[in-house]
PDB file of C-alpha atoms and ligand atoms in Angstrom:
ATOM      1  CA  MET V1109     -11.772  -5.826   8.997  1.00 94.00           C
ATOM      2  CA  ARG V1110      -9.299  -3.733   7.064  1.00 97.00           C
ATOM      3  CA  VAL V1111      -5.725  -6.003   6.381  1.00 98.00           C
ATOM      4  CA  VAL V1112      -3.289  -4.712   3.995  1.00 98.00           C
ATOM      5  CA  LEU V1113      -1.145  -7.452   2.818  1.00 98.00           C
ATOM      6  CA  LEU V1114       2.729  -6.494   2.089  1.00 98.00           C
ATOM      7  CA  GLY V1115       5.916  -8.765   0.537  1.00 97.00           C
ATOM      8  CA  PRO V1116       7.997  -8.440  -2.600  1.00 95.00           C
ATOM      9  CA  PRO V1117       7.037 -10.132  -5.871  1.00 92.00           C
ATOM     10  CA  GLY V1118       6.536 -13.690  -5.895  1.00 90.00           C
ATOM     11  CA  ALA V1119       5.898 -13.672  -2.003  1.00 93.00           C
ATOM     12  CA  GLY V1120       2.969 -15.676  -2.728  1.00 93.00           C
ATOM     13  CA  LYS V1121       0.584 -12.264  -1.969  1.00 95.00           C
ATOM     14  CA  GLY V1122      -2.310 -12.808  -5.015  1.00 94.00           C
ATOM     15  CA  THR V1123      -3.162 -16.667  -3.843  1.00 95.00           C
ATOM     16  CA  GLN V1124      -3.120 -16.201  -0.429  1.00 97.00           C
ATOM     17  CA  ALA V1125      -5.214 -12.918  -0.576  1.00 97.00           C
ATOM     18  CA  GLN V1126      -8.124 -14.747  -2.332  1.00 96.00           C
ATOM     19  CA  ILE V1127      -8.567 -17.571  -0.265  1.00 97.00           C
ATOM     20  CA  ILE V1128      -7.674 -15.497   2.762  1.00 96.00           C
ATOM     21  CA  ALA V1129     -10.244 -12.584   1.743  1.00 96.00           C
ATOM     22  CA  GLY V1130     -12.842 -15.546   1.695  1.00 95.00           C
ATOM     23  CA  ARG V1131     -12.400 -16.366   4.834  1.00 93.00           C
ATOM     24  CA  MET V1132     -12.604 -13.106   5.846  1.00 93.00           C
ATOM     25  CA  SER V1133     -15.605 -12.898   3.475  1.00 94.00           C
ATOM     26  CA  VAL V1134     -14.458  -9.502   1.945  1.00 96.00           C
ATOM     27  CA  PRO V1135     -13.508  -8.876  -1.116  1.00 97.00           C
ATOM     28  CA  ALA V1136      -9.527  -9.159  -1.947  1.00 98.00           C
ATOM     29  CA  ILE V1137      -8.550  -6.172  -4.131  1.00 97.00           C
ATOM     30  CA  SER V1138      -5.554  -6.136  -6.106  1.00 97.00           C
ATOM     31  CA  THR V1139      -3.611  -3.272  -7.699  1.00 96.00           C
ATOM     32  CA  GLY V1140      -1.930  -5.455  -9.989  1.00 94.00           C
ATOM     33  CA  ASP V1141      -4.935  -6.680 -11.190  1.00 94.00           C
ATOM     34  CA  ILE V1142      -6.735  -3.542 -11.695  1.00 95.00           C
ATOM     35  CA  PHE V1143      -3.755  -1.711 -13.809  1.00 95.00           C
ATOM     36  CA  ARG V1144      -4.131  -5.002 -15.758  1.00 94.00           C
ATOM     37  CA  ALA V1145      -7.569  -5.552 -17.396  1.00 93.00           C
ATOM     38  CA  ASN V1146      -7.316  -1.957 -17.990  1.00 94.00           C
ATOM     39  CA  VAL V1147      -4.547  -2.663 -19.949  1.00 94.00           C
ATOM     40  CA  SER V1148      -5.653  -5.709 -21.835  1.00 93.00           C
ATOM     41  CA  GLY V1149      -9.161  -3.526 -21.775  1.00 95.00           C
ATOM     42  CA  ARG V1150      -7.129  -0.647 -23.329  1.00 95.00           C
ATOM     43  CA  THR V1151      -8.235   1.546 -20.731  1.00 95.00           C
ATOM     44  CA  GLU V1152      -7.213   5.153 -20.221  1.00 94.00           C
ATOM     45  CA  LEU V1153      -5.554   4.154 -16.924  1.00 93.00           C
ATOM     46  CA  GLY V1154      -3.855   1.409 -18.804  1.00 94.00           C
ATOM     47  CA  ARG V1155      -2.221   3.357 -21.270  1.00 95.00           C
ATOM     48  CA  GLN V1156      -1.227   5.695 -18.600  1.00 95.00           C
ATOM     49  CA  ALA V1157       0.052   2.183 -16.299  1.00 96.00           C
ATOM     50  CA  LYS V1158       1.436   0.141 -19.231  1.00 95.00           C
ATOM     51  CA  ALA V1159       4.852   1.326 -19.622  1.00 94.00           C
ATOM     52  CA  TYR V1160       5.964   1.776 -16.251  1.00 96.00           C
ATOM     53  CA  MET V1161       4.578  -1.334 -15.141  1.00 94.00           C
ATOM     54  CA  ASP V1162       6.430  -3.290 -18.287  1.00 91.00           C
ATOM     55  CA  ALA V1163       9.599  -1.320 -16.737  1.00 91.00           C
ATOM     56  CA  GLY V1164       8.670  -2.971 -13.813  1.00 91.00           C
ATOM     57  CA  ASP V1165       8.215   0.657 -11.689  1.00 95.00           C
ATOM     58  CA  LEU V1166       5.867   1.894  -9.810  1.00 97.00           C
ATOM     59  CA  VAL V1167       2.913   3.672 -11.615  1.00 97.00           C
ATOM     60  CA  PRO V1168       2.792   7.082  -9.941  1.00 96.00           C
ATOM     61  CA  ASP V1169       1.187   7.641  -6.741  1.00 94.00           C
ATOM     62  CA  GLU V1170      -1.737  10.271  -8.233  1.00 91.00           C
ATOM     63  CA  ILE V1171      -2.820   7.407 -10.870  1.00 94.00           C
ATOM     64  CA  THR V1172      -2.883   5.115  -8.357  1.00 96.00           C
ATOM     65  CA  VAL V1173      -4.216   5.947  -4.972  1.00 94.00           C
ATOM     66  CA  ALA V1174      -6.727   7.548  -7.064  1.00 91.00           C
ATOM     67  CA  MET V1175      -7.585   4.166  -8.472  1.00 93.00           C
ATOM     68  CA  VAL V1176      -7.811   2.279  -5.253  1.00 94.00           C
ATOM     69  CA  THR V1177      -9.610   5.658  -3.262  1.00 92.00           C
ATOM     70  CA  ASP V1178     -12.230   5.050  -5.858  1.00 90.00           C
ATOM     71  CA  ARG V1179     -12.629   1.293  -5.549  1.00 93.00           C
ATOM     72  CA  LEU V1180     -12.772   1.631  -2.188  1.00 93.00           C
ATOM     73  CA  ALA V1181     -15.682   3.421  -2.066  1.00 90.00           C
ATOM     74  CA  GLU V1182     -17.562   0.699  -3.979  1.00 92.00           C
ATOM     75  CA  PRO V1183     -20.425  -1.006  -1.242  1.00 94.00           C
ATOM     76  CA  ASP V1184     -18.650  -4.519  -1.735  1.00 94.00           C
ATOM     77  CA  ALA V1185     -15.766  -2.131   0.517  1.00 94.00           C
ATOM     78  CA  LYS V1186     -17.570  -0.816   3.033  1.00 90.00           C
ATOM     79  CA  ALA V1187     -17.509  -3.256   5.557  1.00 89.00           C
ATOM     80  CA  GLY V1188     -14.050  -4.274   5.177  1.00 96.00           C
ATOM     81  CA  PHE V1189     -11.231  -5.198   2.342  1.00 97.00           C
ATOM     82  CA  LEU V1190      -7.700  -7.039   1.978  1.00 98.00           C
ATOM     83  CA  LEU V1191      -5.674  -4.936   0.159  1.00 98.00           C
ATOM     84  CA  ASP V1192      -2.843  -7.051  -2.318  1.00 97.00           C
ATOM     85  CA  GLY V1193       0.209  -4.289  -3.759  1.00 96.00           C
ATOM     86  CA  PHE V1194      -1.110  -1.119  -2.559  1.00 98.00           C
ATOM     87  CA  PRO V1195       0.153   0.472  -0.560  1.00 98.00           C
ATOM     88  CA  ARG V1196       3.639   0.341  -2.162  1.00 97.00           C
ATOM     89  CA  THR V1197       5.115   3.363  -0.087  1.00 97.00           C
ATOM     90  CA  ILE V1198       4.725   5.292   2.593  1.00 97.00           C
ATOM     91  CA  ALA V1199       3.540   8.551   0.879  1.00 96.00           C
ATOM     92  CA  GLN V1200       0.957   5.477  -0.399  1.00 97.00           C
ATOM     93  CA  ALA V1201       0.648   4.916   3.490  1.00 98.00           C
ATOM     94  CA  GLU V1202      -0.205   7.885   4.443  1.00 97.00           C
ATOM     95  CA  GLN V1203      -2.722   8.317   1.932  1.00 96.00           C
ATOM     96  CA  LEU V1204      -4.213   5.406   2.961  1.00 96.00           C
ATOM     97  CA  ARG V1205      -4.985   5.839   6.713  1.00 96.00           C
ATOM     98  CA  ASP V1206      -5.421   9.373   6.658  1.00 95.00           C
ATOM     99  CA  SER V1207      -8.739   8.330   3.503  1.00 91.00           C
ATOM    100  CA  LEU V1208      -9.992   5.664   6.047  1.00 93.00           C
ATOM    101  CA  ALA V1209     -10.129   8.599   8.649  1.00 93.00           C
ATOM    102  CA  GLU V1210     -11.885  10.497   6.452  1.00 90.00           C
ATOM    103  CA  LEU V1211     -14.695   7.819   6.241  1.00 87.00           C
ATOM    104  CA  GLY V1212     -14.513   7.267  10.062  1.00 90.00           C
ATOM    105  CA  HIS V1213     -11.991   3.737   9.648  1.00 93.00           C
ATOM    106  CA  GLN V1214      -8.859   2.599   9.804  1.00 95.00           C
ATOM    107  CA  LEU V1215      -6.163  -0.173   8.823  1.00 97.00           C
ATOM    108  CA  ASP V1216      -7.072  -3.107  10.942  1.00 97.00           C
ATOM    109  CA  ARG V1217      -3.756  -4.707  10.496  1.00 97.00           C
ATOM    110  CA  CYS V1218      -0.730  -5.145   8.271  1.00 98.00           C
ATOM    111  CA  LEU V1219       0.143  -8.863   7.196  1.00 98.00           C
ATOM    112  CA  GLU V1220       3.794  -9.214   5.950  1.00 98.00           C
ATOM    113  CA  LEU V1221       4.142 -12.216   3.834  1.00 98.00           C
ATOM    114  CA  VAL V1222       8.354 -12.726   4.596  1.00 96.00           C
ATOM    115  CA  VAL V1223      10.439 -14.950   1.685  1.00 94.00           C
ATOM    116  CA  ASP V1224      14.568 -14.839   1.026  1.00 90.00           C
ATOM    117  CA  GLU V1225      15.224 -13.457  -1.729  1.00 86.00           C
ATOM    118  CA  ASP V1226      16.869 -16.494  -3.702  1.00 85.00           C
ATOM    119  CA  GLU V1227      13.470 -18.115  -3.665  1.00 87.00           C
ATOM    120  CA  LEU V1228      11.730 -15.358  -4.954  1.00 89.00           C
ATOM    121  CA  VAL V1229      14.173 -15.336  -7.890  1.00 85.00           C
ATOM    122  CA  ARG V1230      13.231 -18.770  -8.746  1.00 84.00           C
ATOM    123  CA  ARG V1231       9.791 -18.676  -7.943  1.00 84.00           C
ATOM    124  CA  LEU V1232       8.756 -15.311 -10.360  1.00 85.00           C
ATOM    125  CA  SER V1233      11.180 -16.922 -13.260  1.00 82.00           C
ATOM    126  CA  GLY V1234       9.079 -20.134 -13.211  1.00 82.00           C
ATOM    127  CA  ARG V1235       5.484 -18.267 -12.771  1.00 82.00           C
ATOM    128  CA  ARG V1236       3.249 -18.652 -15.380  1.00 88.00           C
ATOM    129  CA  MET V1237      -0.221 -17.133 -15.283  1.00 86.00           C
ATOM    130  CA  LEU V1238      -3.620 -19.450 -17.232  1.00 88.00           C
ATOM    131  CA  VAL V1239      -4.573 -16.511 -19.883  1.00 87.00           C
ATOM    132  CA  ASP V1240      -7.240 -17.847 -22.399  1.00 88.00           C
ATOM    133  CA  GLY V1241      -6.690 -21.429 -22.146  1.00 91.00           C
ATOM    134  CA  GLU V1242      -2.923 -20.952 -22.442  1.00 90.00           C
ATOM    135  CA  TRP V1243      -0.014 -20.768 -19.450  1.00 91.00           C
ATOM    136  CA  VAL V1244       2.138 -17.530 -21.060  1.00 89.00           C
ATOM    137  CA  GLN V1245       4.458 -15.660 -18.639  1.00 86.00           C
ATOM    138  CA  ARG V1246       3.890 -12.073 -17.234  1.00 83.00           C
ATOM    139  CA  ASP V1247       5.886  -9.728 -19.531  1.00 81.00           C
ATOM    140  CA  ASP V1248       7.671  -8.213 -16.265  1.00 82.00           C
ATOM    141  CA  ASP V1249       8.432 -11.542 -14.942  1.00 83.00           C
ATOM    142  CA  LYS V1250      11.324 -11.994 -17.198  1.00 82.00           C
ATOM    143  CA  PRO V1251      14.569 -12.597 -15.666  1.00 81.00           C
ATOM    144  CA  GLU V1252      16.421  -8.820 -15.936  1.00 81.00           C
ATOM    145  CA  THR V1253      12.661  -6.884 -14.536  1.00 86.00           C
ATOM    146  CA  VAL V1254      12.199  -9.453 -12.038  1.00 86.00           C
ATOM    147  CA  ARG V1255      15.724  -7.736 -10.413  1.00 87.00           C
ATOM    148  CA  HIS V1256      14.282  -4.750 -11.125  1.00 90.00           C
ATOM    149  CA  ARG V1257      11.258  -5.372  -9.540  1.00 91.00           C
ATOM    150  CA  LEU V1258      12.650  -6.548  -5.960  1.00 93.00           C
ATOM    151  CA  GLU V1259      14.919  -3.193  -6.161  1.00 94.00           C
ATOM    152  CA  VAL V1260      12.058  -1.303  -6.427  1.00 95.00           C
ATOM    153  CA  TYR V1261      10.732  -3.682  -3.523  1.00 96.00           C
ATOM    154  CA  ARG V1262      13.787  -3.122  -2.047  1.00 96.00           C
ATOM    155  CA  GLU V1263      14.319   0.815  -1.881  1.00 97.00           C
ATOM    156  CA  GLN V1264      10.247   1.986  -1.680  1.00 97.00           C
ATOM    157  CA  THR V1265       7.682  -0.980  -0.778  1.00 97.00           C
ATOM    158  CA  ALA V1266      10.302  -2.335   2.340  1.00 97.00           C
ATOM    159  CA  PRO V1267      10.293   1.081   4.417  1.00 98.00           C
ATOM    160  CA  LEU V1268       6.139  -0.357   4.678  1.00 98.00           C
ATOM    161  CA  SER V1269       7.292  -2.456   7.444  1.00 98.00           C
ATOM    162  CA  GLY V1270       8.732  -0.263  10.012  1.00 98.00           C
ATOM    163  CA  PHE V1271       5.640   2.093   9.348  1.00 98.00           C
ATOM    164  CA  TYR V1272       2.966  -0.067   9.851  1.00 98.00           C
ATOM    165  CA  ARG V1273       5.540  -2.116  13.537  1.00 98.00           C
ATOM    166  CA  GLN V1274       5.619   2.037  14.367  1.00 98.00           C
ATOM    167  CA  ALA V1275       1.355   1.945  13.956  1.00 97.00           C
ATOM    168  CA  GLY V1276       1.439  -0.702  16.571  1.00 97.00           C
ATOM    169  CA  LEU V1277      -0.223  -3.137  13.131  1.00 98.00           C
ATOM    170  CA  LEU V1278       2.103  -5.893  11.886  1.00 98.00           C
ATOM    171  CA  SER V1279       2.371  -9.130  11.788  1.00 98.00           C
ATOM    172  CA  GLN V1280       4.938 -11.097  10.083  1.00 98.00           C
ATOM    173  CA  ILE V1281       4.644 -14.473   8.585  1.00 97.00           C
ATOM    174  CA  ASP V1282       7.023 -16.822   7.413  1.00 97.00           C
ATOM    175  CA  ALA V1283       5.641 -16.982   3.886  1.00 96.00           C
ATOM    176  CA  ILE V1284       7.541 -20.693   2.746  1.00 94.00           C
ATOM    177  CA  GLY V1285       5.400 -23.659   2.904  1.00 93.00           C
ATOM    178  CA  GLU V1286       2.742 -25.819   0.935  1.00 94.00           C
ATOM    179  CA  ILE V1287       0.265 -22.882   0.601  1.00 96.00           C
ATOM    180  CA  ASP V1288      -2.294 -24.141   3.498  1.00 96.00           C
ATOM    181  CA  GLU V1289       0.306 -23.877   5.736  1.00 97.00           C
ATOM    182  CA  VAL V1290       0.756 -20.235   4.621  1.00 97.00           C
ATOM    183  CA  THR V1291      -3.026 -19.390   5.233  1.00 97.00           C
ATOM    184  CA  ASP V1292      -3.113 -21.466   7.822  1.00 97.00           C
ATOM    185  CA  ARG V1293      -0.401 -19.145   9.493  1.00 97.00           C
ATOM    186  CA  ALA V1294      -1.924 -15.985   8.412  1.00 97.00           C
ATOM    187  CA  LEU V1295      -5.295 -16.618   9.288  1.00 96.00           C
ATOM    188  CA  THR V1296      -3.795 -17.225  13.499  1.00 96.00           C
ATOM    189  CA  ALA V1297      -1.243 -13.740  12.949  1.00 97.00           C
ATOM    190  CA  LEU V1298      -4.911 -12.197  11.396  1.00 95.00           C
ATOM    191  CA  GLY V1299      -7.002 -13.980  14.601  1.00 92.00           C
ATOM    192  CA  PHE V1300      -8.849 -15.876  12.569  1.00 84.00           C
ATOM    193  CA  THR V1301     -10.442 -18.976  14.865  1.00 70.00           C
ATOM    194  CA  ASP V1302     -11.048 -22.036  13.103  1.00 60.00           C
ATOM    195  CA  ASP V1303     -14.700 -21.239  13.057  1.00 57.00           C
ATOM    196  CA  GLY V1304     -14.190 -17.874  11.130  1.00 50.00           C
ATOM    197  CA  ALA V1305     -14.441 -15.959  13.888  1.00 56.00           C
ATOM    198  CA  ALA V1306     -11.894 -12.881  14.439  1.00 58.00           C
ATOM    199  CA  GLY V1307     -10.277 -12.531  17.839  1.00 54.00           C
ATOM    200  CA  ALA V1308      -7.057 -10.687  19.110  1.00 55.00           C
ATOM    201  CA  PRO V1309      -4.287 -11.150  16.342  1.00 59.00           C
ATOM    202  CA  ALA V1310      -0.900 -13.173  17.325  1.00 54.00           C
ATOM    203  CA  ALA V1311       1.760 -10.482  17.745  1.00 50.00           C
ATOM    204  CA  SER V1312       4.687 -11.142  15.148  1.00 52.00           C
TER     205      SER V1312
HETATM  206  P1  LIG R 770       1.665  -6.730  -9.046  1.00 66.99           P
HETATM  207  O1  LIG R 770       0.836  -7.327  -9.921  1.00 66.99           O
HETATM  208  O2  LIG R 770       1.062  -6.896  -7.499  1.00 66.99           O
HETATM  209  O3  LIG R 770       2.798  -7.450  -8.371  1.00 66.99           O
HETATM  210  O4  LIG R 770       1.626  -5.698  -9.732  1.00 66.99           O
HETATM  211  C1  LIG R 770       1.694  -5.015 -11.050  1.00 66.99           C
HETATM  212  C2  LIG R 770       2.676  -3.827 -11.466  1.00 66.99           C
HETATM  213  O5  LIG R 770       1.725  -3.216 -11.197  1.00 66.99           O
HETATM  214  C3  LIG R 770       4.008  -3.735 -10.999  1.00 66.99           C
HETATM  215  O6  LIG R 770       4.774  -3.671 -10.604  1.00 66.99           O
HETATM  216  C4  LIG R 770       3.492  -1.736 -10.553  1.00 66.99           C
HETATM  217  O7  LIG R 770       3.695  -0.977 -12.213  1.00 66.99           O
HETATM  218  C5  LIG R 770       1.899  -1.973 -10.472  1.00 66.99           C
HETATM  219  N1  LIG R 770       1.590  -1.186  -9.378  1.00 66.99           N
HETATM  220  C6  LIG R 770       0.330  -2.272  -8.353  1.00 66.99           C
HETATM  221  N2  LIG R 770       0.822  -1.601  -7.329  1.00 66.99           N
HETATM  222  C7  LIG R 770       0.920  -0.673  -7.250  1.00 66.99           C
HETATM  223  C8  LIG R 770       1.163   0.107  -6.458  1.00 66.99           C
HETATM  224  N3  LIG R 770       0.494  -0.024  -4.811  1.00 66.99           N
HETATM  225  N4  LIG R 770       1.621   1.801  -6.929  1.00 66.99           N
HETATM  226  C9  LIG R 770       2.418   1.542  -7.878  1.00 66.99           C
HETATM  227  N5  LIG R 770       2.436   0.647  -8.975  1.00 66.99           N
HETATM  228  C10 LIG R 770       1.177  -0.951  -8.475  1.00 66.99           C
END
């Protein structure tokens, strides 16, 4: 199964992506995680991405799309994947559709996690990551950057909901609640039954 997880920063995409991908037996591919690993590893890609990330802006499409195309060509992604944080613009979504078509594949579903903005600001400002045994705040989770990231989401990424709805691929779920509850909604929307088999996806 080839799935895109859509939702604003703080909607719980990273957490849900790990759990759902495990249940689907496909890799969870997070562009944010790949960028962060490159920034910590001081690679050329990390150097190019860092300034955009620190400002809460999107890394330009040409850098991001090339990185994702390479990642999707790896053997573990051949039979399916769950994308977390990509696409984030209509142009990226079109590129994804075209590169999959070249390989004779297509996306099966876009699952959107819906959370209202007040809840997002609350979650992001309190979020901490475990790095080398210490809980730290991501630079881009600082209040002024959070506001900008939400604006960027509204302007550049939210239109993807309509894009995937038109393609007949969109399922939306309420992503407020306990992690387990949200996972259950997600798996139901993706048509996964308790025995782990995929059935017909539920309409949004
Ligand atoms: P995330 O962990 O998904 O919130 O991503 C953190 C940051 O990485 C974003 O604020 C962007 O600067 C960058 N990023 C991640 N995914 C993308 C993407 N698909 N397109 C452009 N920039 C991205």
